[in-house]
XYZ file of C-alpha atoms in Angstrom:
559
model
C 41.116 -76.370 33.519
C 38.901 -73.728 34.210
C 39.923 -71.081 36.918
C 36.896 -71.841 39.017
C 37.636 -75.627 39.095
C 41.249 -75.322 40.010
C 41.609 -76.885 43.366
C 43.331 -75.115 46.110
C 45.146 -76.523 49.080
C 47.436 -74.623 51.610
C 50.916 -76.009 51.565
C 52.282 -77.991 54.454
C 55.423 -76.043 55.432
C 56.893 -78.984 57.366
C 56.460 -81.237 54.071
C 57.833 -78.221 51.942
C 60.921 -77.759 54.198
C 61.508 -81.558 54.255
C 61.268 -81.596 50.345
C 63.814 -78.632 49.950
C 66.214 -80.214 52.522
C 66.085 -83.519 50.349
C 66.657 -81.843 47.124
C 69.365 -79.720 48.547
C 71.266 -82.742 50.123
C 70.855 -85.037 47.213
C 72.003 -82.323 44.752
C 75.242 -82.006 46.981
C 75.823 -85.676 46.851
C 75.287 -86.228 43.184
C 78.161 -87.876 41.344
C 77.487 -86.139 37.933
C 76.038 -83.285 36.257
C 73.561 -85.579 34.607
C 72.322 -86.891 38.216
C 72.130 -83.295 39.374
C 70.009 -82.215 36.388
C 67.529 -85.187 36.785
C 67.156 -83.950 40.626
C 66.567 -80.350 39.017
C 63.685 -81.670 37.050
C 62.403 -83.041 40.355
C 62.819 -79.520 41.762
C 60.764 -78.040 38.837
C 57.725 -80.325 39.715
C 58.101 -79.561 43.454
C 58.392 -75.746 43.147
C 55.385 -75.827 40.689
C 53.340 -77.316 43.334
C 54.333 -74.699 45.791
C 53.823 -71.883 43.472
C 50.589 -72.940 42.180
C 49.140 -72.999 45.717
C 50.582 -69.368 46.292
C 49.267 -68.072 43.050
C 45.624 -69.352 43.507
C 45.626 -67.906 47.141
C 46.856 -64.581 45.918
C 44.608 -64.152 42.979
C 41.432 -65.247 44.988
C 42.336 -62.875 47.731
C 42.745 -60.029 45.150
C 39.444 -60.891 43.659
C 37.851 -60.250 46.931
C 39.851 -58.636 49.544
C 37.192 -59.041 52.199
C 37.108 -62.911 51.729
C 38.233 -64.052 55.131
C 39.457 -67.470 54.118
C 41.855 -66.146 51.388
C 42.805 -63.179 53.411
C 44.184 -65.707 56.060
C 45.838 -67.673 53.287
C 47.502 -64.568 51.893
C 48.666 -63.636 55.521
C 50.073 -67.072 55.770
C 52.044 -66.746 52.566
C 53.323 -63.383 53.625
C 54.941 -65.121 56.674
C 56.353 -68.397 55.082
C 57.479 -66.475 51.594
C 60.695 -65.473 53.212
C 61.231 -68.823 54.611
C 60.876 -70.317 51.186
C 63.105 -67.651 49.738
C 65.839 -68.900 52.044
C 65.523 -72.369 50.850
C 65.484 -71.176 47.180
C 68.809 -69.454 47.962
C 70.312 -72.322 49.577
C 69.463 -74.672 46.759
C 70.755 -71.909 44.390
C 74.082 -71.812 46.011
C 74.479 -75.605 45.693
C 74.030 -75.229 41.909
C 76.288 -72.222 41.773
C 79.073 -74.093 43.384
C 78.376 -77.409 41.869
C 81.722 -79.185 40.358
C 79.366 -79.850 37.246
C 78.670 -76.187 36.713
C 79.521 -76.292 33.022
C 77.280 -79.156 32.284
C 74.544 -77.565 34.141
C 75.132 -74.303 32.563
C 74.692 -76.058 29.224
C 71.405 -77.160 30.246
C 69.863 -74.372 32.205
C 71.700 -71.269 30.772
C 74.246 -68.778 31.827
C 71.612 -66.362 32.727
C 70.238 -68.569 35.407
C 73.660 -68.529 37.279
C 73.958 -64.872 37.259
C 70.456 -64.676 38.743
C 71.594 -67.112 41.341
C 74.619 -64.915 42.203
C 72.184 -61.972 42.460
C 69.836 -63.674 44.475
C 72.697 -64.690 47.125
C 73.572 -60.956 47.273
C 69.837 -60.183 48.178
C 69.147 -62.563 50.984
C 70.339 -63.852 54.292
C 68.479 -65.772 56.958
C 69.105 -63.122 59.453
C 66.627 -60.698 57.571
C 63.582 -62.974 57.403
C 61.804 -61.122 60.286
C 62.386 -57.855 58.401
C 61.034 -59.328 55.141
C 57.842 -60.734 56.784
C 57.429 -57.268 58.345
C 57.955 -55.683 54.874
C 55.373 -57.975 53.424
C 52.878 -57.233 56.206
C 53.425 -53.380 55.422
C 52.975 -53.914 51.560
C 49.596 -55.769 52.268
C 48.290 -53.111 54.639
C 48.827 -50.589 52.053
C 47.218 -52.656 49.362
C 44.343 -53.299 51.319
C 43.786 -49.666 52.361
C 43.904 -48.675 48.536
C 41.719 -51.573 47.662
C 38.978 -50.859 50.235
C 38.739 -46.947 49.583
C 35.237 -45.859 49.801
C 34.626 -42.529 47.973
C 31.100 -40.744 48.326
C 30.485 -39.167 45.026
C 27.047 -37.889 43.362
C 25.041 -39.956 45.617
C 26.923 -43.154 45.293
C 29.996 -44.854 46.781
C 33.035 -45.722 44.605
C 36.413 -47.208 44.824
C 39.485 -45.611 43.177
C 39.170 -47.525 40.096
C 35.713 -46.680 39.269
C 36.221 -42.915 40.094
C 38.589 -42.976 36.838
C 35.608 -42.394 34.576
C 34.567 -39.306 36.395
C 38.141 -38.047 36.646
C 38.266 -38.076 32.817
C 34.750 -36.826 32.000
C 34.273 -34.400 29.189
C 32.627 -31.989 31.628
C 35.284 -30.116 33.458
C 33.423 -29.271 36.555
C 32.511 -32.825 37.022
C 36.180 -33.638 36.735
C 37.052 -31.166 39.333
C 34.471 -32.445 41.731
C 35.782 -36.222 41.116
C 39.405 -35.135 41.599
C 38.438 -33.236 44.762
C 36.579 -36.479 46.079
C 39.774 -38.482 45.369
C 41.934 -35.872 46.943
C 39.629 -35.762 49.927
C 40.122 -39.592 50.380
C 43.815 -39.488 50.197
C 43.879 -36.625 52.581
C 41.911 -38.441 55.151
C 44.489 -41.364 54.911
C 47.776 -39.596 54.003
C 49.108 -39.757 57.316
C 48.698 -43.556 57.512
C 50.204 -43.999 54.208
C 53.189 -41.753 55.321
C 53.359 -43.968 58.485
C 53.434 -47.285 56.247
C 55.979 -45.854 53.889
C 58.053 -44.578 56.571
C 58.299 -47.948 58.147
C 58.873 -49.526 54.716
C 61.843 -47.292 54.037
C 63.294 -47.831 57.397
C 62.775 -51.603 57.123
C 64.306 -51.905 53.840
C 67.242 -49.755 54.899
C 67.935 -51.963 57.774
C 67.631 -55.068 55.552
C 70.383 -53.623 53.342
C 72.522 -52.584 56.154
C 72.402 -55.973 57.618
C 73.468 -57.522 54.371
C 76.546 -54.929 54.312
C 75.039 -52.237 51.874
C 75.078 -48.542 52.469
C 71.502 -48.210 51.560
C 68.731 -49.772 49.962
C 69.350 -48.976 46.404
C 71.965 -51.624 45.788
C 69.712 -54.160 47.308
C 66.807 -53.107 45.550
C 68.438 -53.394 42.363
C 69.461 -57.027 43.129
C 65.748 -57.566 44.181
C 64.647 -56.507 40.886
C 67.196 -58.857 39.426
C 69.116 -56.238 37.520
C 71.589 -58.840 35.776
C 73.053 -56.744 32.886
C 72.884 -52.934 33.960
C 73.336 -50.649 36.841
C 72.538 -47.602 38.419
C 74.713 -45.371 36.421
C 73.204 -46.842 33.368
C 69.712 -46.106 34.490
C 70.822 -42.682 35.370
C 72.158 -42.062 31.809
C 68.759 -43.265 30.502
C 67.060 -40.690 32.757
C 69.347 -37.997 31.545
C 68.445 -38.511 28.045
C 64.651 -38.602 28.943
C 64.964 -35.284 30.405
C 66.973 -33.900 27.506
C 64.678 -35.521 24.772
C 61.502 -36.792 26.045
C 60.486 -34.039 28.397
C 60.390 -31.415 25.659
C 58.573 -33.740 23.324
C 55.917 -34.408 26.108
C 55.594 -30.668 26.815
C 54.710 -30.290 22.988
C 52.243 -33.016 23.235
C 50.617 -31.575 26.227
C 50.471 -28.136 24.519
C 48.683 -29.885 21.613
C 46.172 -31.464 23.946
C 45.538 -28.277 25.741
C 44.621 -26.500 22.353
C 42.503 -29.586 21.554
C 40.360 -29.676 24.923
C 40.187 -25.787 24.649
C 41.421 -24.888 28.025
C 43.586 -21.684 28.782
C 45.958 -23.480 30.953
C 46.295 -27.268 31.870
C 45.196 -28.276 35.253
C 45.754 -31.626 37.059
C 42.003 -32.108 36.475
C 42.682 -32.303 32.768
C 45.159 -35.372 33.285
C 44.335 -38.073 30.842
C 41.732 -35.826 29.132
C 42.446 -35.678 25.443
C 39.094 -34.491 23.709
C 36.304 -32.102 24.202
C 33.732 -34.751 23.487
C 35.384 -37.086 26.039
C 37.977 -39.804 25.699
C 36.979 -42.544 23.310
C 35.369 -45.523 25.347
C 35.087 -48.835 24.377
C 31.867 -49.823 22.728
C 29.692 -52.650 24.416
C 29.728 -54.614 27.532
C 32.669 -56.428 29.043
C 31.663 -59.614 27.543
C 31.571 -57.840 24.110
C 34.976 -56.414 24.505
C 36.394 -59.903 25.218
C 34.524 -61.300 22.228
C 36.046 -58.361 20.074
C 39.522 -59.490 21.680
C 38.924 -62.973 20.573
C 38.248 -61.873 16.984
C 41.123 -59.624 16.932
C 43.654 -62.259 18.122
C 42.247 -64.790 15.793
C 43.221 -62.663 12.846
C 46.587 -61.406 14.284
C 48.289 -64.811 13.970
C 47.530 -68.493 14.481
C 49.471 -68.385 17.720
C 47.572 -65.524 19.176
C 44.298 -67.262 18.211
C 45.180 -70.508 19.971
C 46.552 -68.481 22.930
C 43.275 -66.234 23.379
C 40.903 -69.273 22.815
C 42.580 -71.035 25.541
C 42.347 -68.140 27.996
C 38.566 -67.753 27.170
C 37.787 -71.441 27.403
C 39.400 -71.640 30.815
C 38.003 -68.462 32.638
C 41.512 -67.089 32.688
C 40.098 -63.464 32.940
C 38.663 -61.724 35.899
C 38.328 -58.144 34.682
C 35.070 -56.819 36.069
C 35.769 -53.955 38.573
C 34.022 -54.599 42.076
C 33.994 -52.748 45.239
C 36.015 -55.273 47.308
C 38.527 -55.955 44.544
C 42.105 -55.118 44.629
C 43.025 -52.272 42.555
C 45.027 -52.334 39.341
C 45.816 -55.168 36.967
C 48.473 -57.812 36.081
C 49.118 -61.109 34.403
C 50.384 -63.850 36.451
C 51.043 -67.707 35.745
C 49.658 -70.802 37.366
C 52.404 -73.665 36.747
C 50.481 -76.826 37.235
C 47.807 -75.714 34.947
C 50.309 -74.122 32.467
C 47.853 -71.114 32.436
C 48.433 -67.435 32.402
C 45.735 -65.407 34.376
C 44.622 -61.878 33.667
C 43.503 -59.768 36.596
C 42.042 -56.277 35.932
C 39.290 -53.675 36.956
C 37.277 -52.580 33.994
C 35.843 -49.149 34.586
C 34.122 -48.151 31.108
C 37.330 -46.315 29.974
C 39.870 -47.175 27.378
C 41.932 -48.621 29.995
C 39.545 -51.762 29.568
C 40.887 -52.265 26.109
C 44.541 -51.620 27.291
C 43.903 -54.889 29.246
C 43.112 -56.843 26.278
C 46.349 -55.610 24.633
C 48.813 -55.159 27.396
C 48.184 -57.869 29.798
C 47.642 -60.147 26.814
C 51.034 -59.347 25.702
C 52.497 -60.666 29.080
C 50.103 -63.583 28.862
C 50.898 -64.541 25.226
C 54.571 -64.934 26.111
C 53.718 -66.808 29.296
C 51.526 -69.256 26.914
C 54.365 -69.422 24.331
C 56.669 -70.889 26.950
C 54.241 -73.041 28.911
C 55.713 -76.381 27.559
C 59.413 -75.229 27.951
C 60.910 -77.790 30.427
C 63.856 -75.392 31.398
C 61.649 -73.068 33.458
C 64.579 -70.831 33.954
C 64.107 -69.639 30.398
C 60.686 -68.278 31.247
C 62.145 -66.439 34.198
C 62.370 -63.213 32.582
C 63.410 -59.713 34.203
C 60.693 -57.172 34.453
C 61.946 -54.705 31.527
C 61.694 -57.625 29.140
C 58.368 -58.716 30.201
C 56.981 -55.171 29.745
C 58.165 -55.078 25.970
C 56.038 -58.013 25.290
C 53.035 -56.226 26.829
C 53.595 -52.733 25.620
C 54.567 -53.760 22.120
C 51.342 -55.911 21.781
C 49.501 -52.601 22.305
C 50.960 -51.224 19.166
C 50.703 -54.721 17.186
C 46.784 -54.580 17.799
C 46.322 -51.007 16.414
C 44.846 -52.387 13.170
C 41.910 -53.730 15.105
C 40.942 -50.784 17.253
C 37.862 -50.170 15.178
C 36.311 -53.412 16.793
C 36.541 -51.585 20.112
C 36.058 -47.951 19.462
C 34.109 -47.905 16.329
C 34.318 -44.532 14.432
C 36.561 -43.235 17.330
C 39.206 -45.489 16.409
C 41.544 -42.748 15.263
C 40.936 -40.589 18.313
C 41.900 -43.718 20.326
C 45.268 -44.195 18.445
C 46.037 -40.393 18.819
C 45.343 -40.729 22.443
C 47.349 -43.958 23.026
C 50.397 -42.616 21.060
C 50.445 -39.382 23.064
C 49.832 -41.109 26.382
C 52.594 -43.673 25.867
C 55.150 -41.004 25.055
C 54.164 -38.803 27.804
C 54.361 -41.514 30.287
C 58.135 -41.868 29.846
C 58.894 -38.748 31.997
C 56.551 -39.736 34.722
C 57.887 -43.169 35.088
C 61.459 -41.819 35.228
C 60.176 -39.154 37.769
C 58.984 -42.347 39.972
C 62.345 -43.850 39.597
C 64.291 -40.727 40.495
C 62.110 -40.167 43.481
C 62.798 -43.671 44.914
C 66.596 -43.359 44.448
C 66.485 -40.010 46.327
C 64.219 -41.649 49.102
C 66.328 -44.589 49.633
C 69.606 -42.629 49.515
C 68.360 -40.198 52.268
C 66.093 -42.678 54.325
C 66.184 -40.101 57.351
C 63.963 -37.933 55.456
C 60.647 -36.953 57.103
C 57.325 -37.584 55.178
C 56.920 -33.968 54.608
C 60.538 -33.862 53.085
C 59.551 -36.813 50.723
C 56.593 -34.985 49.483
C 58.645 -32.015 48.855
C 61.132 -34.052 46.860
C 58.394 -35.183 44.647
C 57.034 -31.723 44.270
C 60.473 -30.762 43.163
C 60.641 -33.595 40.584
C 57.328 -32.629 39.133
C 58.766 -29.249 37.863
C 61.703 -31.232 36.235
C 59.548 -33.958 34.617
C 56.064 -32.520 34.338
C 56.456 -28.745 34.296
C 52.896 -28.552 32.625
C 51.360 -29.853 35.715
C 49.269 -27.405 37.899
C 47.735 -28.636 41.048
C 46.011 -25.495 41.749
C 46.959 -25.611 45.547
C 45.058 -28.865 46.036
C 45.650 -29.602 49.602
C 46.804 -33.263 48.756
C 48.027 -33.331 45.175
C 49.369 -29.821 45.469
C 51.537 -30.686 48.471
C 53.349 -33.410 46.586
C 51.215 -36.305 47.514
C 50.605 -37.672 43.959
C 52.995 -40.465 44.524
C 50.942 -42.136 47.500
C 48.413 -43.443 44.665
C 51.330 -45.230 42.886
C 51.409 -48.899 44.216
C 54.822 -50.027 42.611
C 56.331 -47.549 45.057
C 55.174 -49.524 47.982
C 54.941 -53.028 46.676
C 57.794 -53.116 44.111
C 60.527 -50.571 44.562
C 62.542 -49.755 41.479
C 60.076 -51.613 39.227
C 58.850 -48.454 37.535
C 61.801 -47.790 35.378
C 61.312 -51.153 33.752
C 58.188 -49.651 32.103
C 60.136 -46.762 30.743
C 62.801 -49.059 29.326
C 60.260 -51.342 27.689
C 58.142 -48.292 26.423
C 61.273 -47.114 24.561
C 61.686 -50.629 22.999
C 58.125 -50.955 22.168
C 58.170 -47.532 20.413
C 61.028 -49.002 18.267
C 58.645 -51.862 17.353
C 55.993 -49.261 16.367
C 58.441 -47.560 14.112
C 59.521 -50.920 12.598
C 55.771 -52.068 12.120
C 55.004 -48.992 10.254
C 57.859 -49.801 7.708
C 57.284 -53.627 7.669
C 54.757 -55.273 9.797
C 55.520 -58.778 9.143
C 59.187 -58.115 9.941
C 58.362 -56.394 13.128
C 55.971 -59.259 14.112
C 58.703 -61.928 13.348
C 61.198 -59.962 15.554
C 58.513 -59.633 18.205
C 57.710 -63.271 18.303
C 61.438 -64.130 18.328
C 61.826 -61.783 21.439
C 58.913 -63.804 23.297
C 60.584 -67.127 22.474
C 63.888 -65.859 23.694
C 62.681 -64.682 26.890
C 65.505 -65.235 29.302
C 67.666 -67.402 27.258
C 70.015 -64.496 27.347
C 70.440 -61.103 29.005
C 68.181 -58.278 28.281
C 70.674 -56.050 26.650
C 71.460 -58.890 24.259
C 67.895 -60.097 23.464
C 66.721 -56.793 22.323
C 69.662 -56.236 19.862
C 68.870 -59.809 18.617
C 65.246 -58.782 18.154
C 66.361 -55.902 15.983
C 66.085 -53.068 18.604
C 68.491 -50.386 19.768
C 69.497 -50.413 23.484
C 67.616 -47.619 25.523
C 70.953 -46.962 27.431
C 73.134 -46.011 24.226
C 73.391 -42.388 23.676
C 71.526 -41.274 20.847
C 68.697 -44.011 21.081
C 66.388 -41.407 22.601
C 67.294 -38.564 20.181
C 66.452 -40.643 17.163
C 63.323 -42.306 18.478
C 61.873 -38.797 19.594
C 62.531 -37.479 16.200
C 60.558 -40.187 14.550
C 57.753 -40.118 17.027
C 57.404 -36.253 16.717
C 57.049 -36.641 13.053
C 54.145 -39.099 13.735
C 52.459 -37.223 16.538
C 52.549 -33.771 14.519
C 51.795 -35.445 11.203
C 55.118 -34.055 9.864
């Protein structure tokens, strides 16, 4: 069904609660594992109805944040979401404690029960009011950023549409654009500090009410870390500092020489060529058409997937002034439909949507007919491998989007992907420090960020900008506000995707076969196991980063 024709109806919470209670009670009283599994099948259908309503409301609110109807719907789900989580946890406990656990595990997998265990550690009815307040704070930040109005060169733009000016080949235009963005953030930084300060205190209080010292442990549970812990992540970041930061510094120096500046400044961020970064050819419609041709040639499965997306209007990618910032893929269960949301702005990022978000959506499409929905319930680092790897698998078709600047795009993408890893780890370490010291003032948090910049991005010079130069850059990173501890997943996945890149350069068919296997494995096993089954090395293992950087250095510097 086309997205525009998908009917929306707000859930009736009385009916929802009644159905949850019925399913929970009948599961408790079931006389066999077979009977419990049949009830679980009813649970799939019921929760798909609930999730479909919630997803449609979220997407349509994000499409136009000024739409009063869907703003009210979004606020409603902010309120009832924690109540639904309570019932989900209660039902999970019944399954977890089932006398027929072995039978259920044979049907819905061992990962499911580990996830239930983690969910139980992350929730209690007593923190529902705090969760509701947290949701409201997150929505407040999102709306503040989405509705940014930035006067520039006689027009008014939002943050997404300013990106093309911030990466202009004209350095002085870039400087003006960055100043306009800085001025905007300077005008709202106190409000953002207030929002984040309340978020940190709120999340810390949730953690303490659940018996944790601080939010870090709870944050890991919320991110469903079911096979690795804080110490393993810390070791990963240590390897990044040792191997990826020096590699990134070499890439930045190569970029500095290429764009002909004496010293890299923050206004040169994401600028790779003196004649401008390669931009996609054609209109948004032509970009989507090129994507359809690309996926029709990549594999029969990707052709079927992309045709389905186009036929059912499952892209909303045009940048608009009242649209939420950023991009994502989500899934609408009752219509078995992935949905891609983005903000095209005339930069190469528009093509990244057709590769990155389609990597997510392709995996969702592959599992659309899978009855055991827990197998699709992947953790985020696995999900990001699907998307980041697709960026590399589509390299051979970049001429469709960039014409004779294809090689420039590939060079830029490779350098940007490698240089991202230190930044992503910096975001992660910042959050660990913040939540381990929740009493810090807003000024102290900015000082922490400024200190981490020197470790992870020593090339960065903010020229004493009154916002960015004072450690404010993190305030434009939405994951820090809405999805704490998510960002390291991008780094872990990036390292895995780079391994696929090395593999495909040696044997493309083998790499694609392993990637396809990974997509289908999804959550049938734990992240640390499925990546090995797909022929990859664990990013947590000592030596993984050193070997990868060595291979990527040869590629980046043509050695």
